Amino acid sequence: MKESMLVKGILFGAVAGAGISLLDRTTREDVKYRLNNLSSDIKYYSQNREDFKLKLQEKADKIQSVYNQFSRDAQYLSGKVDELKTLSPQVKTLVTDTKEAFVHSKEEYKTIVKEDEEFTMPVLPEHVYEEKNSL
């Protein structure tokens, strides 16, 4: 019983809302214009059913095309997600290995720099300095 009251209330509200919205002049003119177009379309397509069938087929083809494109895009994205899932552990391992290599290299560089600090330039004999300055 309550369901029937709910449906009746919704229908009454819709009718009341439509009636109130028609108090606006521009809304009334727009509704009148659309109803005239609709009635002329109904008259035309009732006399030209092949055009109506063609129009429906075009719409169906467009919807099918959009569906096919969406389906292909969904499959592509799904494949990329699966690919990302398989690559993630590999990428993580690669990043970890790279980090470890840099840490190891850093220690090696510190050792090399320490060895260079102990290294002193050899002193060239004076005649080598004189030859360079005369050129």
PDB file of C-alpha atoms in Angstrom:
ATOM      1  CA  MET A   1       0.000   0.000   0.000  1.00  0.00           C
ATOM      2  CA  LYS A   2       2.789   2.407   0.843  1.00  0.00           C
ATOM      3  CA  GLU A   3       4.508   1.693  -2.455  1.00  0.00           C
ATOM      4  CA  SER A   4       1.462   2.801  -4.404  1.00  0.00           C
ATOM      5  CA  MET A   5       1.355   6.008  -2.335  1.00  0.00           C
ATOM      6  CA  LEU A   6       5.035   6.577  -3.072  1.00  0.00           C
ATOM      7  CA  VAL A   7       4.577   6.179  -6.820  1.00  0.00           C
ATOM      8  CA  LYS A   8       1.492   8.419  -6.750  1.00  0.00           C
ATOM      9  CA  GLY A   9       3.407  11.039  -4.764  1.00  0.00           C
ATOM     10  CA  ILE A  10       6.325  10.973  -7.203  1.00  0.00           C
ATOM     11  CA  LEU A  11       3.977  11.322 -10.186  1.00  0.00           C
ATOM     12  CA  PHE A  12       2.035  14.144  -8.506  1.00  0.00           C
ATOM     13  CA  GLY A  13       5.303  15.935  -7.676  1.00  0.00           C
ATOM     14  CA  ALA A  14       6.528  15.589 -11.254  1.00  0.00           C
ATOM     15  CA  VAL A  15       3.280  16.981 -12.665  1.00  0.00           C
ATOM     16  CA  ALA A  16       3.283  19.828 -10.152  1.00  0.00           C
ATOM     17  CA  GLY A  17       6.948  20.623 -10.918  1.00  0.00           C
ATOM     18  CA  ALA A  18       6.297  20.634 -14.647  1.00  0.00           C
ATOM     19  CA  GLY A  19       3.273  22.893 -14.180  1.00  0.00           C
ATOM     20  CA  ILE A  20       5.201  25.348 -12.013  1.00  0.00           C
ATOM     21  CA  SER A  21       8.097  25.432 -14.470  1.00  0.00           C
ATOM     22  CA  LEU A  22       5.648  26.330 -17.262  1.00  0.00           C
ATOM     23  CA  LEU A  23       4.843  29.589 -15.476  1.00  0.00           C
ATOM     24  CA  ASP A  24       8.088  30.915 -16.993  1.00  0.00           C
ATOM     25  CA  ARG A  25       7.502  32.351 -20.488  1.00  0.00           C
ATOM     26  CA  THR A  26      10.806  31.198 -22.023  1.00  0.00           C
ATOM     27  CA  THR A  27      10.227  27.667 -20.720  1.00  0.00           C
ATOM     28  CA  ARG A  28       6.732  27.594 -22.249  1.00  0.00           C
ATOM     29  CA  GLU A  29       8.090  28.800 -25.614  1.00  0.00           C
ATOM     30  CA  ASP A  30      10.869  26.217 -25.531  1.00  0.00           C
ATOM     31  CA  VAL A  31       8.428  23.406 -24.705  1.00  0.00           C
ATOM     32  CA  LYS A  32       6.070  24.570 -27.476  1.00  0.00           C
ATOM     33  CA  TYR A  33       8.968  24.668 -29.977  1.00  0.00           C
ATOM     34  CA  ARG A  34      10.148  21.177 -29.012  1.00  0.00           C
ATOM     35  CA  LEU A  35       6.642  19.722 -29.182  1.00  0.00           C
ATOM     36  CA  ASN A  36       6.154  21.204 -32.665  1.00  0.00           C
ATOM     37  CA  ASN A  37       9.439  19.667 -33.807  1.00  0.00           C
ATOM     38  CA  LEU A  38       8.523  16.341 -32.267  1.00  0.00           C
ATOM     39  CA  SER A  39       5.122  16.265 -33.934  1.00  0.00           C
ATOM     40  CA  SER A  40       6.593  17.163 -37.334  1.00  0.00           C
ATOM     41  CA  ASP A  41       9.257  14.437 -36.903  1.00  0.00           C
ATOM     42  CA  ILE A  42       6.558  11.887 -36.001  1.00  0.00           C
ATOM     43  CA  LYS A  43       4.543  12.825 -39.099  1.00  0.00           C
ATOM     44  CA  TYR A  44       7.611  12.628 -41.353  1.00  0.00           C
ATOM     45  CA  TYR A  45       8.885   9.290 -40.036  1.00  0.00           C
ATOM     46  CA  SER A  46       5.406   7.740 -40.043  1.00  0.00           C
ATOM     47  CA  GLN A  47       5.303   8.399 -43.797  1.00  0.00           C
ATOM     48  CA  ASN A  48       9.002   7.559 -44.416  1.00  0.00           C
ATOM     49  CA  ARG A  49       9.689   4.461 -42.397  1.00  0.00           C
ATOM     50  CA  GLU A  50      12.847   3.576 -44.337  1.00  0.00           C
ATOM     51  CA  ASP A  51      14.431   6.877 -43.264  1.00  0.00           C
ATOM     52  CA  PHE A  52      13.471   6.064 -39.686  1.00  0.00           C
ATOM     53  CA  LYS A  53      15.034   2.601 -39.941  1.00  0.00           C
ATOM     54  CA  LEU A  54      18.183   4.142 -41.471  1.00  0.00           C
ATOM     55  CA  LYS A  55      18.382   6.727 -38.692  1.00  0.00           C
ATOM     56  CA  LEU A  56      17.979   4.021 -36.050  1.00  0.00           C
ATOM     57  CA  GLN A  57      20.661   1.899 -37.732  1.00  0.00           C
ATOM     58  CA  GLU A  58      23.076   4.850 -37.758  1.00  0.00           C
ATOM     59  CA  LYS A  59      22.489   5.419 -34.041  1.00  0.00           C
ATOM     60  CA  ALA A  60      22.937   1.713 -33.319  1.00  0.00           C
ATOM     61  CA  ASP A  61      26.188   1.679 -35.323  1.00  0.00           C
ATOM     62  CA  LYS A  62      27.490   4.687 -33.384  1.00  0.00           C
ATOM     63  CA  ILE A  63      26.647   3.061 -30.070  1.00  0.00           C
ATOM     64  CA  GLN A  64      28.300  -0.180 -31.198  1.00  0.00           C
ATOM     65  CA  SER A  65      31.385   1.741 -32.302  1.00  0.00           C
ATOM     66  CA  VAL A  66      31.643   3.525 -28.947  1.00  0.00           C
ATOM     67  CA  TYR A  67      31.175   0.226 -27.123  1.00  0.00           C
ATOM     68  CA  ASN A  68      33.886  -1.465 -29.229  1.00  0.00           C
ATOM     69  CA  GLN A  69      36.311   1.404 -28.655  1.00  0.00           C
ATOM     70  CA  PHE A  70      35.595   1.363 -24.921  1.00  0.00           C
ATOM     71  CA  SER A  71      36.096  -2.405 -24.846  1.00  0.00           C
ATOM     72  CA  ARG A  72      39.450  -2.135 -26.662  1.00  0.00           C
ATOM     73  CA  ASP A  73      40.579   0.644 -24.326  1.00  0.00           C
ATOM     74  CA  ALA A  74      39.564  -1.387 -21.272  1.00  0.00           C
ATOM     75  CA  GLN A  75      41.489  -4.427 -22.548  1.00  0.00           C
ATOM     76  CA  TYR A  76      44.549  -2.260 -23.277  1.00  0.00           C
ATOM     77  CA  LEU A  77      44.465  -0.702 -19.807  1.00  0.00           C
ATOM     78  CA  SER A  78      43.946  -4.085 -18.200  1.00  0.00           C
ATOM     79  CA  GLY A  79      46.994  -5.413 -20.054  1.00  0.00           C
ATOM     80  CA  LYS A  80      49.071  -2.434 -18.938  1.00  0.00           C
ATOM     81  CA  VAL A  81      47.994  -2.952 -15.314  1.00  0.00           C
ATOM     82  CA  ASP A  82      48.983  -6.620 -15.522  1.00  0.00           C
ATOM     83  CA  GLU A  83      52.293  -5.629 -17.116  1.00  0.00           C
ATOM     84  CA  LEU A  84      52.889  -3.105 -14.351  1.00  0.00           C
ATOM     85  CA  LYS A  85      52.144  -5.742 -11.723  1.00  0.00           C
ATOM     86  CA  THR A  86      54.776  -8.063 -13.203  1.00  0.00           C
ATOM     87  CA  LEU A  87      57.302  -5.254 -13.669  1.00  0.00           C
ATOM     88  CA  SER A  88      56.932  -3.838 -10.174  1.00  0.00           C
ATOM     89  CA  PRO A  89      59.036  -6.524  -8.438  1.00  0.00           C
ATOM     90  CA  GLN A  90      61.658  -6.273 -11.190  1.00  0.00           C
ATOM     91  CA  VAL A  91      61.767  -2.476 -10.927  1.00  0.00           C
ATOM     92  CA  LYS A  92      62.022  -2.703  -7.143  1.00  0.00           C
ATOM     93  CA  THR A  93      64.942  -5.118  -7.452  1.00  0.00           C
ATOM     94  CA  LEU A  94      66.596  -2.860 -10.025  1.00  0.00           C
ATOM     95  CA  VAL A  95      66.268   0.200  -7.795  1.00  0.00           C
ATOM     96  CA  THR A  96      67.611  -1.701  -4.792  1.00  0.00           C
ATOM     97  CA  ASP A  97      70.571  -3.014  -6.794  1.00  0.00           C
ATOM     98  CA  THR A  98      71.292   0.469  -8.138  1.00  0.00           C
ATOM     99  CA  LYS A  99      71.199   1.935  -4.638  1.00  0.00           C
ATOM    100  CA  GLU A 100      73.579  -0.722  -3.379  1.00  0.00           C
ATOM    101  CA  ALA A 101      75.923  -0.070  -6.306  1.00  0.00           C
ATOM    102  CA  PHE A 102      75.993   3.652  -5.514  1.00  0.00           C
ATOM    103  CA  VAL A 103      76.662   2.982  -1.822  1.00  0.00           C
ATOM    104  CA  HIS A 104      79.475   0.593  -2.750  1.00  0.00           C
ATOM    105  CA  SER A 105      80.881   3.097  -5.259  1.00  0.00           C
ATOM    106  CA  LYS A 106      80.718   5.845  -2.658  1.00  0.00           C
ATOM    107  CA  GLU A 107      82.893   3.790  -0.350  1.00  0.00           C
ATOM    108  CA  GLU A 108      85.334   3.135  -3.200  1.00  0.00           C
ATOM    109  CA  TYR A 109      85.489   6.852  -4.046  1.00  0.00           C
ATOM    110  CA  LYS A 110      86.221   7.675  -0.426  1.00  0.00           C
ATOM    111  CA  THR A 111      89.088   5.179  -0.507  1.00  0.00           C
ATOM    112  CA  ILE A 112      90.437   6.640  -3.761  1.00  0.00           C
ATOM    113  CA  VAL A 113      90.229  10.212  -2.495  1.00  0.00           C
ATOM    114  CA  LYS A 114      92.009   9.218   0.715  1.00  0.00           C
ATOM    115  CA  GLU A 115      94.791   7.636  -1.336  1.00  0.00           C
ATOM    116  CA  ASP A 116      95.050  10.816  -3.469  1.00  0.00           C
ATOM    117  CA  GLU A 117      95.460  12.957  -0.361  1.00  0.00           C
ATOM    118  CA  GLU A 118      98.568  10.974   0.465  1.00  0.00           C
ATOM    119  CA  PHE A 119      99.810  11.346  -3.108  1.00  0.00           C
ATOM    120  CA  THR A 120     102.147  14.275  -3.758  1.00  0.00           C
ATOM    121  CA  MET A 121     103.110  15.635  -7.134  1.00  0.00           C
ATOM    122  CA  PRO A 122     106.597  14.716  -8.194  1.00  0.00           C
ATOM    123  CA  VAL A 123     108.969  17.633  -8.487  1.00  0.00           C
ATOM    124  CA  LEU A 124     110.365  18.118 -11.972  1.00  0.00           C
ATOM    125  CA  PRO A 125     113.973  19.075 -12.450  1.00  0.00           C
ATOM    126  CA  GLU A 126     114.599  22.806 -12.901  1.00  0.00           C
ATOM    127  CA  HIS A 127     115.674  22.534 -16.550  1.00  0.00           C
ATOM    128  CA  VAL A 128     112.150  21.248 -17.467  1.00  0.00           C
ATOM    129  CA  TYR A 129     110.628  24.399 -15.915  1.00  0.00           C
ATOM    130  CA  GLU A 130     113.073  26.593 -17.829  1.00  0.00           C
ATOM    131  CA  GLU A 131     112.247  24.907 -21.160  1.00  0.00           C
ATOM    132  CA  LYS A 132     108.514  25.380 -20.609  1.00  0.00           C
ATOM    133  CA  ASN A 133     108.911  29.035 -19.673  1.00  0.00           C
ATOM    134  CA  SER A 134     111.065  29.798 -22.737  1.00  0.00           C
ATOM    135  CA  LEU A 135     108.419  28.467 -25.156  1.00  0.00           C
TER     136      LEU A 135
END
